[in-house]
mmCIF file of C-alpha atoms in Angstrom:
data_model
loop_
_atom_site.group_PDB
_atom_site.id
_atom_site.type_symbol
_atom_site.label_atom_id
_atom_site.label_comp_id
_atom_site.label_asym_id
_atom_site.label_seq_id
_atom_site.Cartn_x
_atom_site.Cartn_y
_atom_site.Cartn_z
ATOM 1 C CA UNK A 99 2.147 64.200 15.173
ATOM 2 C CA UNK A 100 2.382 61.934 18.181
ATOM 3 C CA UNK A 101 0.068 59.293 19.581
ATOM 4 C CA UNK A 102 -1.663 61.812 21.859
ATOM 5 C CA UNK A 103 -2.587 63.999 18.866
ATOM 6 C CA UNK A 104 -4.108 61.006 17.103
ATOM 7 C CA UNK A 105 -6.408 60.352 20.077
ATOM 8 C CA UNK A 106 -7.832 63.871 20.011
ATOM 9 C CA UNK A 107 -10.730 64.871 17.781
ATOM 10 C CA UNK A 108 -11.357 68.227 16.085
ATOM 11 C CA UNK A 109 -13.991 70.569 17.423
ATOM 12 C CA UNK A 110 -16.918 70.764 15.010
ATOM 13 C CA UNK A 111 -17.438 74.421 15.882
ATOM 14 C CA UNK A 112 -13.813 75.142 15.058
ATOM 15 C CA UNK A 113 -14.110 73.289 11.733
ATOM 16 C CA UNK A 114 -17.230 75.207 10.699
ATOM 17 C CA UNK A 115 -15.556 78.488 11.571
ATOM 18 C CA UNK A 116 -12.193 77.756 9.911
ATOM 19 C CA UNK A 117 -13.729 76.629 6.608
ATOM 20 C CA UNK A 118 -16.620 79.152 6.649
ATOM 21 C CA UNK A 119 -19.112 76.323 6.212
ATOM 22 C CA UNK A 120 -22.779 77.062 5.622
ATOM 23 C CA UNK A 121 -25.079 76.889 8.629
ATOM 24 C CA UNK A 122 -24.513 76.216 12.299
ATOM 25 C CA UNK A 123 -22.946 72.950 13.520
ATOM 26 C CA UNK A 124 -25.303 70.211 14.688
ATOM 27 C CA UNK A 125 -23.462 66.874 14.905
ATOM 28 C CA UNK A 126 -20.089 65.404 13.997
ATOM 29 C CA UNK A 127 -19.620 61.642 14.138
ATOM 30 C CA UNK A 128 -16.632 59.513 13.261
ATOM 31 C CA UNK A 129 -16.974 57.371 10.125
ATOM 32 C CA UNK A 130 -16.005 53.715 10.460
ATOM 33 C CA UNK A 131 -13.588 52.129 8.020
ATOM 34 C CA UNK A 132 -11.098 54.961 7.553
ATOM 35 C CA UNK A 133 -7.551 53.706 8.090
ATOM 36 C CA UNK A 134 -4.830 56.153 7.174
ATOM 37 C CA UNK A 135 -6.635 59.170 8.621
ATOM 38 C CA UNK A 136 -9.754 59.875 10.667
ATOM 39 C CA UNK A 137 -12.930 60.857 8.843
ATOM 40 C CA UNK A 138 -16.037 62.463 10.345
ATOM 41 C CA UNK A 139 -19.521 63.249 9.070
ATOM 42 C CA UNK A 140 -20.280 66.849 9.983
ATOM 43 C CA UNK A 141 -23.889 68.000 9.711
ATOM 44 C CA UNK A 142 -24.795 71.668 9.876
ATOM 45 C CA UNK A 143 -28.198 73.296 9.677
ATOM 46 C CA UNK A 144 -27.671 73.696 5.918
ATOM 47 C CA UNK A 145 -25.345 71.019 4.554
ATOM 48 C CA UNK A 146 -23.330 67.867 5.283
ATOM 49 C CA UNK A 147 -19.535 67.655 5.044
ATOM 50 C CA UNK A 148 -16.771 65.083 5.268
ATOM 51 C CA UNK A 149 -14.012 66.183 7.648
ATOM 52 C CA UNK A 150 -10.647 64.440 7.457
ATOM 53 C CA UNK A 151 -8.191 64.647 10.324
ATOM 54 C CA UNK A 152 -4.767 64.242 8.726
ATOM 55 C CA UNK A 153 -2.496 61.775 10.544
ATOM 56 C CA UNK A 154 0.452 61.466 8.103
ATOM 57 C CA UNK A 155 0.551 57.645 7.941
ATOM 58 C CA UNK A 156 3.733 57.612 5.865
ATOM 59 C CA UNK A 157 5.580 59.773 8.396
ATOM 60 C CA UNK A 158 6.827 62.087 5.650
ATOM 61 C CA UNK A 159 8.356 65.349 6.953
ATOM 62 C CA UNK A 160 7.275 67.201 3.797
ATOM 63 C CA UNK A 161 3.647 66.124 4.022
ATOM 64 C CA UNK A 162 2.231 69.656 4.232
ATOM 65 C CA UNK A 163 4.089 70.807 1.139
ATOM 66 C CA UNK A 164 3.133 67.595 -0.647
ATOM 67 C CA UNK A 165 -0.506 68.128 0.330
ATOM 68 C CA UNK A 166 -0.409 71.702 -0.962
ATOM 69 C CA UNK A 167 0.744 70.504 -4.388
ATOM 70 C CA UNK A 168 -1.832 67.702 -4.362
ATOM 71 C CA UNK A 169 -4.555 70.241 -3.559
ATOM 72 C CA UNK A 170 -3.822 72.300 -6.653
ATOM 73 C CA UNK A 171 -4.074 69.225 -8.823
ATOM 74 C CA UNK A 172 -7.250 68.100 -7.037
ATOM 75 C CA UNK A 173 -8.894 71.393 -7.949
ATOM 76 C CA UNK A 174 -7.757 71.059 -11.562
ATOM 77 C CA UNK A 175 -9.216 67.542 -11.733
ATOM 78 C CA UNK A 176 -12.487 68.714 -10.172
ATOM 79 C CA UNK A 177 -12.934 71.464 -12.758
ATOM 80 C CA UNK A 178 -12.017 68.994 -15.507
ATOM 81 C CA UNK A 179 -15.106 66.989 -14.609
ATOM 82 C CA UNK A 180 -13.638 64.071 -12.686
ATOM 83 C CA UNK A 181 -16.345 62.543 -10.486
ATOM 84 C CA UNK A 182 -15.281 63.422 -6.941
ATOM 85 C CA UNK A 183 -16.574 65.176 -3.806
ATOM 86 C CA UNK A 184 -16.457 68.954 -4.020
ATOM 87 C CA UNK A 185 -13.355 70.151 -2.155
ATOM 88 C CA UNK A 186 -13.742 73.013 0.322
ATOM 89 C CA UNK A 187 -10.951 75.576 0.623
ATOM 90 C CA UNK A 188 -9.453 76.440 3.985
ATOM 91 C CA UNK A 189 -8.883 79.916 5.412
ATOM 92 C CA UNK A 190 -5.757 80.588 3.336
ATOM 93 C CA UNK A 191 -7.132 79.182 0.089
ATOM 94 C CA UNK A 192 -5.380 75.850 0.553
ATOM 95 C CA UNK A 193 -7.014 72.634 1.664
ATOM 96 C CA UNK A 194 -5.745 72.552 5.241
ATOM 97 C CA UNK A 195 -6.622 74.287 8.499
ATOM 98 C CA UNK A 196 -5.263 73.711 12.000
ATOM 99 C CA UNK A 197 -8.297 73.730 14.276
ATOM 100 C CA UNK A 198 -8.801 73.312 18.000
ATOM 101 C CA UNK A 199 -9.314 69.810 19.329
ATOM 102 C CA UNK A 200 -12.519 68.933 21.140
ATOM 103 C CA UNK A 201 -10.893 69.689 24.481
ATOM 104 C CA UNK A 202 -9.071 72.794 23.151
ATOM 105 C CA UNK A 203 -5.778 71.156 24.140
ATOM 106 C CA UNK A 204 -4.085 71.163 20.726
ATOM 107 C CA UNK A 205 -4.466 72.233 17.125
ATOM 108 C CA UNK A 206 -5.254 69.440 14.691
ATOM 109 C CA UNK A 207 -4.802 69.552 10.886
ATOM 110 C CA UNK A 208 -8.031 68.867 9.007
ATOM 111 C CA UNK A 209 -9.491 69.251 5.539
ATOM 112 C CA UNK A 210 -13.091 69.273 4.291
ATOM 113 C CA UNK A 211 -15.205 68.093 1.352
ATOM 114 C CA UNK A 212 -18.911 68.213 0.746
ATOM 115 C CA UNK A 213 -20.430 64.917 1.803
ATOM 116 C CA UNK A 214 -20.977 62.430 -1.035
ATOM 117 C CA UNK A 215 -24.237 60.517 -0.773
ATOM 118 C CA UNK A 216 -22.683 57.166 -1.584
ATOM 119 C CA UNK A 217 -21.531 53.864 -0.098
ATOM 120 C CA UNK A 218 -18.017 52.371 0.101
ATOM 121 C CA UNK A 219 -16.907 50.308 -2.870
ATOM 122 C CA UNK A 220 -16.662 46.576 -2.028
ATOM 123 C CA UNK A 221 -13.099 45.323 -1.623
ATOM 124 C CA UNK A 222 -13.214 42.756 -4.425
ATOM 125 C CA UNK A 223 -12.797 43.225 -8.182
ATOM 126 C CA UNK A 224 -15.081 46.025 -9.360
ATOM 127 C CA UNK A 225 -18.058 45.822 -11.696
ATOM 128 C CA UNK A 226 -17.619 46.637 -15.363
ATOM 129 C CA UNK A 227 -19.447 49.977 -15.141
ATOM 130 C CA UNK A 228 -17.260 51.039 -12.208
ATOM 131 C CA UNK A 229 -14.062 49.965 -13.960
ATOM 132 C CA UNK A 230 -14.998 51.863 -17.125
ATOM 133 C CA UNK A 231 -16.056 55.048 -15.341
ATOM 134 C CA UNK A 232 -12.879 55.204 -13.252
ATOM 135 C CA UNK A 233 -10.773 54.553 -16.340
ATOM 136 C CA UNK A 234 -12.514 57.444 -18.090
ATOM 137 C CA UNK A 235 -11.776 59.679 -15.107
ATOM 138 C CA UNK A 236 -8.134 58.601 -15.222
ATOM 139 C CA UNK A 237 -7.988 59.658 -18.878
ATOM 140 C CA UNK A 238 -9.468 63.049 -17.907
ATOM 141 C CA UNK A 239 -6.803 63.501 -15.225
ATOM 142 C CA UNK A 240 -4.007 62.715 -17.637
ATOM 143 C CA UNK A 241 -5.480 65.116 -20.212
ATOM 144 C CA UNK A 242 -5.275 67.965 -17.669
ATOM 145 C CA UNK A 243 -1.454 67.738 -17.661
ATOM 146 C CA UNK A 244 -1.089 69.640 -14.410
ATOM 147 C CA UNK A 245 2.554 70.112 -13.458
ATOM 148 C CA UNK A 246 3.656 70.753 -9.863
ATOM 149 C CA UNK A 247 5.578 73.859 -8.872
ATOM 150 C CA UNK A 248 7.831 72.019 -6.396
ATOM 151 C CA UNK A 249 8.933 68.557 -7.372
ATOM 152 C CA UNK A 250 11.295 68.216 -4.443
ATOM 153 C CA UNK A 251 8.412 67.756 -1.990
ATOM 154 C CA UNK A 252 7.434 64.360 -3.387
ATOM 155 C CA UNK A 253 8.989 61.073 -2.286
ATOM 156 C CA UNK A 254 10.731 59.197 -5.060
ATOM 157 C CA UNK A 255 10.323 55.459 -5.471
ATOM 158 C CA UNK A 256 13.466 53.600 -4.509
ATOM 159 C CA UNK A 257 14.651 50.098 -3.752
ATOM 160 C CA UNK A 258 15.852 51.007 -0.252
ATOM 161 C CA UNK A 259 13.417 48.662 1.490
ATOM 162 C CA UNK A 260 14.149 45.905 -1.015
ATOM 163 C CA UNK A 261 17.855 46.209 -0.239
ATOM 164 C CA UNK A 262 17.149 46.393 3.484
ATOM 165 C CA UNK A 263 14.962 43.280 3.532
ATOM 166 C CA UNK A 264 17.668 40.837 4.811
ATOM 167 C CA UNK A 265 18.439 43.180 7.714
ATOM 168 C CA UNK A 266 14.720 43.483 8.501
ATOM 169 C CA UNK A 267 14.413 39.677 8.624
ATOM 170 C CA UNK A 268 17.184 39.561 11.229
ATOM 171 C CA UNK A 269 15.557 42.317 13.279
ATOM 172 C CA UNK A 270 12.283 40.386 13.192
ATOM 173 C CA UNK A 271 13.993 37.240 14.489
ATOM 174 C CA UNK A 272 14.628 39.018 17.776
ATOM 175 C CA UNK A 273 10.985 39.942 18.340
ATOM 176 C CA UNK A 274 8.867 37.436 16.360
ATOM 177 C CA UNK A 275 10.737 34.359 15.030
ATOM 178 C CA UNK A 276 7.646 32.940 13.290
ATOM 179 C CA UNK A 277 7.030 36.156 11.406
ATOM 180 C CA UNK A 278 10.721 36.353 10.563
ATOM 181 C CA UNK A 279 10.476 32.881 9.039
ATOM 182 C CA UNK A 280 7.657 33.941 6.722
ATOM 183 C CA UNK A 281 9.590 37.084 5.786
ATOM 184 C CA UNK A 282 12.664 34.980 4.997
ATOM 185 C CA UNK A 283 10.596 32.651 2.796
ATOM 186 C CA UNK A 284 9.494 35.503 0.530
ATOM 187 C CA UNK A 285 12.996 37.025 0.303
ATOM 188 C CA UNK A 286 13.597 35.661 -3.235
ATOM 189 C CA UNK A 287 10.407 37.374 -4.392
ATOM 190 C CA UNK A 288 11.449 40.639 -2.780
ATOM 191 C CA UNK A 289 14.645 40.307 -4.805
ATOM 192 C CA UNK A 290 12.648 39.900 -8.008
ATOM 193 C CA UNK A 291 10.845 43.159 -7.208
ATOM 194 C CA UNK A 292 14.250 44.842 -7.090
ATOM 195 C CA UNK A 293 15.195 43.358 -10.461
ATOM 196 C CA UNK A 294 11.989 44.648 -12.068
ATOM 197 C CA UNK A 295 12.559 48.054 -10.530
ATOM 198 C CA UNK A 296 16.100 48.212 -11.922
ATOM 199 C CA UNK A 297 14.768 47.413 -15.391
ATOM 200 C CA UNK A 298 12.023 50.061 -15.251
ATOM 201 C CA UNK A 299 12.025 53.782 -15.968
ATOM 202 C CA UNK A 300 10.922 55.381 -12.692
ATOM 203 C CA UNK A 301 12.145 58.934 -13.175
ATOM 204 C CA UNK A 302 9.287 61.322 -12.315
ATOM 205 C CA UNK A 303 11.053 64.508 -13.445
ATOM 206 C CA UNK A 304 8.989 66.320 -16.054
ATOM 207 C CA UNK A 305 5.852 64.261 -15.445
ATOM 208 C CA UNK A 306 2.407 65.743 -14.745
ATOM 209 C CA UNK A 307 0.387 65.122 -11.603
ATOM 210 C CA UNK A 308 -2.192 62.396 -11.153
ATOM 211 C CA UNK A 309 -4.175 60.686 -8.387
ATOM 212 C CA UNK A 310 -1.864 57.684 -8.050
ATOM 213 C CA UNK A 311 -4.097 55.547 -5.818
ATOM 214 C CA UNK A 312 -7.304 54.652 -7.653
ATOM 215 C CA UNK A 313 -8.228 51.760 -5.439
ATOM 216 C CA UNK A 314 -11.418 50.327 -3.968
ATOM 217 C CA UNK A 315 -10.701 51.904 -0.562
ATOM 218 C CA UNK A 316 -10.731 55.344 -2.222
ATOM 219 C CA UNK A 317 -13.928 54.863 -4.228
ATOM 220 C CA UNK A 318 -17.524 55.500 -3.201
ATOM 221 C CA UNK A 319 -20.505 54.239 -5.205
ATOM 222 C CA UNK A 320 -23.332 56.718 -5.722
ATOM 223 C CA UNK A 321 -26.479 56.762 -7.812
ATOM 224 C CA UNK A 322 -24.572 58.334 -10.697
ATOM 225 C CA UNK A 323 -21.605 55.976 -10.518
ATOM 226 C CA UNK A 324 -18.278 55.869 -8.688
ATOM 227 C CA UNK A 325 -16.890 58.873 -6.824
ATOM 228 C CA UNK A 326 -13.111 59.098 -6.435
ATOM 229 C CA UNK A 327 -11.831 60.245 -3.032
ATOM 230 C CA UNK A 328 -8.558 60.639 -1.130
ATOM 231 C CA UNK A 329 -6.464 62.983 -3.272
ATOM 232 C CA UNK A 330 -3.916 63.612 -0.522
ATOM 233 C CA UNK A 331 -1.071 61.655 -2.116
ATOM 234 C CA UNK A 332 -1.471 62.916 -5.688
ATOM 235 C CA UNK A 333 1.959 63.351 -7.255
ATOM 236 C CA UNK A 334 3.738 63.099 -10.626
ATOM 237 C CA UNK A 335 3.028 59.799 -12.360
ATOM 238 C CA UNK A 336 3.945 58.211 -15.645
ATOM 239 C CA UNK A 337 0.568 57.702 -17.328
ATOM 240 C CA UNK A 338 1.375 54.204 -18.516
ATOM 241 C CA UNK A 339 2.550 53.132 -15.072
ATOM 242 C CA UNK A 340 -0.537 54.565 -13.367
ATOM 243 C CA UNK A 341 -2.821 52.890 -15.891
ATOM 244 C CA UNK A 342 -1.190 49.538 -15.131
ATOM 245 C CA UNK A 343 -1.391 50.161 -11.383
ATOM 246 C CA UNK A 344 -5.055 51.172 -11.610
ATOM 247 C CA UNK A 345 -6.050 48.238 -13.805
ATOM 248 C CA UNK A 346 -4.438 45.717 -11.472
ATOM 249 C CA UNK A 347 -5.799 47.356 -8.335
ATOM 250 C CA UNK A 348 -9.398 47.443 -9.578
ATOM 251 C CA UNK A 349 -8.983 43.822 -10.679
ATOM 252 C CA UNK A 350 -7.456 42.977 -7.275
ATOM 253 C CA UNK A 351 -4.741 41.174 -9.262
ATOM 254 C CA UNK A 352 -7.364 38.414 -9.655
ATOM 255 C CA UNK A 353 -9.567 39.183 -12.662
ATOM 256 C CA UNK A 354 -7.931 39.727 -16.060
ATOM 257 C CA UNK A 355 -11.263 40.785 -17.529
ATOM 258 C CA UNK A 356 -11.577 43.670 -15.055
ATOM 259 C CA UNK A 357 -8.050 44.869 -15.835
ATOM 260 C CA UNK A 358 -8.898 44.646 -19.521
ATOM 261 C CA UNK A 359 -12.031 46.765 -19.049
ATOM 262 C CA UNK A 360 -9.942 49.480 -17.418
ATOM 263 C CA UNK A 361 -7.316 49.518 -20.171
ATOM 264 C CA UNK A 362 -9.867 49.484 -23.005
ATOM 265 C CA UNK A 363 -12.062 52.207 -21.472
ATOM 266 C CA UNK A 364 -9.033 54.394 -20.762
ATOM 267 C CA UNK A 365 -7.924 54.203 -24.368
ATOM 268 C CA UNK A 366 -11.463 54.780 -25.684
ATOM 269 C CA UNK A 367 -11.648 57.936 -23.535
ATOM 270 C CA UNK A 368 -8.550 59.369 -25.204
ATOM 271 C CA UNK A 369 -5.833 57.878 -23.018
ATOM 272 C CA UNK A 370 -2.620 56.806 -24.691
ATOM 273 C CA UNK A 371 -2.766 53.287 -26.093
ATOM 274 C CA UNK A 372 -0.193 51.004 -24.511
ATOM 275 C CA UNK A 373 0.342 47.376 -23.649
ATOM 276 C CA UNK A 374 1.271 46.595 -20.049
ATOM 277 C CA UNK A 375 4.756 45.199 -19.426
ATOM 278 C CA UNK A 376 6.267 43.713 -16.242
ATOM 279 C CA UNK A 377 8.342 46.874 -15.834
ATOM 280 C CA UNK A 378 5.156 48.990 -15.800
ATOM 281 C CA UNK A 379 4.224 47.266 -12.526
ATOM 282 C CA UNK A 380 7.639 47.697 -10.888
ATOM 283 C CA UNK A 381 6.802 50.923 -9.022
ATOM 284 C CA UNK A 382 3.536 49.433 -7.764
ATOM 285 C CA UNK A 383 5.409 46.404 -6.429
ATOM 286 C CA UNK A 384 8.090 48.557 -4.780
ATOM 287 C CA UNK A 385 5.444 50.702 -3.096
ATOM 288 C CA UNK A 386 3.864 47.483 -1.862
ATOM 289 C CA UNK A 387 7.168 46.455 -0.281
ATOM 290 C CA UNK A 388 7.482 49.894 1.324
ATOM 291 C CA UNK A 389 4.040 49.543 2.896
ATOM 292 C CA UNK A 390 4.746 45.967 4.020
ATOM 293 C CA UNK A 391 7.975 47.030 5.750
ATOM 294 C CA UNK A 392 6.197 49.867 7.540
ATOM 295 C CA UNK A 393 3.433 47.527 8.715
ATOM 296 C CA UNK A 394 5.902 44.850 9.871
ATOM 297 C CA UNK A 395 7.865 47.377 11.887
ATOM 298 C CA UNK A 396 4.757 48.852 13.477
ATOM 299 C CA UNK A 397 3.150 45.491 14.240
ATOM 300 C CA UNK A 398 6.248 44.146 16.005
ATOM 301 C CA UNK A 399 7.313 47.276 17.868
ATOM 302 C CA UNK A 400 10.375 47.865 15.692
ATOM 303 C CA UNK A 401 8.886 51.273 14.878
ATOM 304 C CA UNK A 402 7.025 53.455 17.364
ATOM 305 C CA UNK A 403 3.269 53.484 16.736
ATOM 306 C CA UNK A 404 0.127 53.981 18.759
ATOM 307 C CA UNK A 405 -2.262 51.126 19.503
ATOM 308 C CA UNK A 406 -4.481 51.858 16.483
ATOM 309 C CA UNK A 407 -1.557 51.818 14.053
ATOM 310 C CA UNK A 408 -0.262 48.587 15.583
ATOM 311 C CA UNK A 409 -3.681 46.975 15.274
ATOM 312 C CA UNK A 410 -4.094 48.086 11.652
ATOM 313 C CA UNK A 411 -0.668 46.736 10.779
ATOM 314 C CA UNK A 412 -1.195 43.381 12.478
ATOM 315 C CA UNK A 413 -4.436 42.834 10.575
ATOM 316 C CA UNK A 414 -2.726 43.430 7.221
ATOM 317 C CA UNK A 415 0.711 41.810 7.329
ATOM 318 C CA UNK A 416 -0.335 38.194 6.631
ATOM 319 C CA UNK A 417 -2.218 39.177 3.489
ATOM 320 C CA UNK A 418 0.483 41.603 2.372
ATOM 321 C CA UNK A 419 3.209 38.976 2.659
ATOM 322 C CA UNK A 420 1.106 36.349 0.883
ATOM 323 C CA UNK A 421 0.520 38.785 -1.980
ATOM 324 C CA UNK A 422 4.212 39.393 -2.711
ATOM 325 C CA UNK A 423 4.916 36.122 -4.584
ATOM 326 C CA UNK A 424 1.461 36.117 -6.162
ATOM 327 C CA UNK A 425 1.832 39.631 -7.528
ATOM 328 C CA UNK A 426 5.395 39.132 -8.736
ATOM 329 C CA UNK A 427 4.428 35.963 -10.616
ATOM 330 C CA UNK A 428 1.528 37.791 -12.250
ATOM 331 C CA UNK A 429 3.664 40.815 -13.142
ATOM 332 C CA UNK A 430 6.323 38.661 -14.774
ATOM 333 C CA UNK A 431 3.624 36.972 -16.843
ATOM 334 C CA UNK A 432 1.370 39.990 -17.309
ATOM 335 C CA UNK A 433 0.622 39.780 -21.029
ATOM 336 C CA UNK A 434 -0.411 36.135 -20.810
ATOM 337 C CA UNK A 435 -2.378 36.850 -17.650
ATOM 338 C CA UNK A 436 -4.325 39.672 -19.313
ATOM 339 C CA UNK A 437 -5.460 37.324 -22.055
ATOM 340 C CA UNK A 438 -6.853 34.976 -19.408
ATOM 341 C CA UNK A 439 -4.703 32.079 -20.588
ATOM 342 C CA UNK A 440 -2.244 31.908 -17.674
#
């Protein structure tokens, strides 16, 4: 999907028709704060829905097949009682429909959920009740043991961007010497990420599906507790690795007590008991490098991107680069850090 497609918006009439939504369309307004995709609040005469315009932020050629597998797991998690917005099936029983844009110029891929009456989760470390509820939902997901039909559609974690970091630094020197200097300074820490990755077991063959991105940006807070959103990148995950990733994300890598609440609540809800090791955080760190590289390339023009993607990337790169050494230090010292004695 090119830049022009990202500027277009779906027709609310087309969305209501494609998903056979209740009532007649009244209003559809864009929701602020959505980054990877576009999200709209669609109100009909009967109900309210969340409409997501899929923009494929990772530029993955298999994204539709990946999304189809994620959809099947999303349904399984919903019926297992995970707290989440009710998903609405598209015309073919999947989650996706290509609908007319507002000017009828193109077809745009969208998906729909019932609107959750909730507010975005604050970006900082979460409250204890939120941490415990999300950990319980993670245990429910793992208990489902939903296996994908097509494993080949999922990206596999690799150290390609770690290995390509020195070349990226040189490419940055030609367009932004100051940024290249910061990138060069964190090169030793990028190397440590590669070492942790080499020491970890990151084979996803034979693993069941899970959400994979339980993070504040994907959580809404309602009257009955947190609601987990954004199931588009669900894929096979090692349960121990996802637990570690979730605990550190909800703690923002800042609060050992929050991470501890997640781990304890997960185990109390029937999740497998395990202590977190540095290697358990290797995939999370590698994915962080992948995202940093993508943002650096977009922000500096080394990768084609529209104005919105460039803006998003520029706002994130300073924090992302500052986090690399901080997160690697914490990962290498994770057991001491979790006790609050580091």
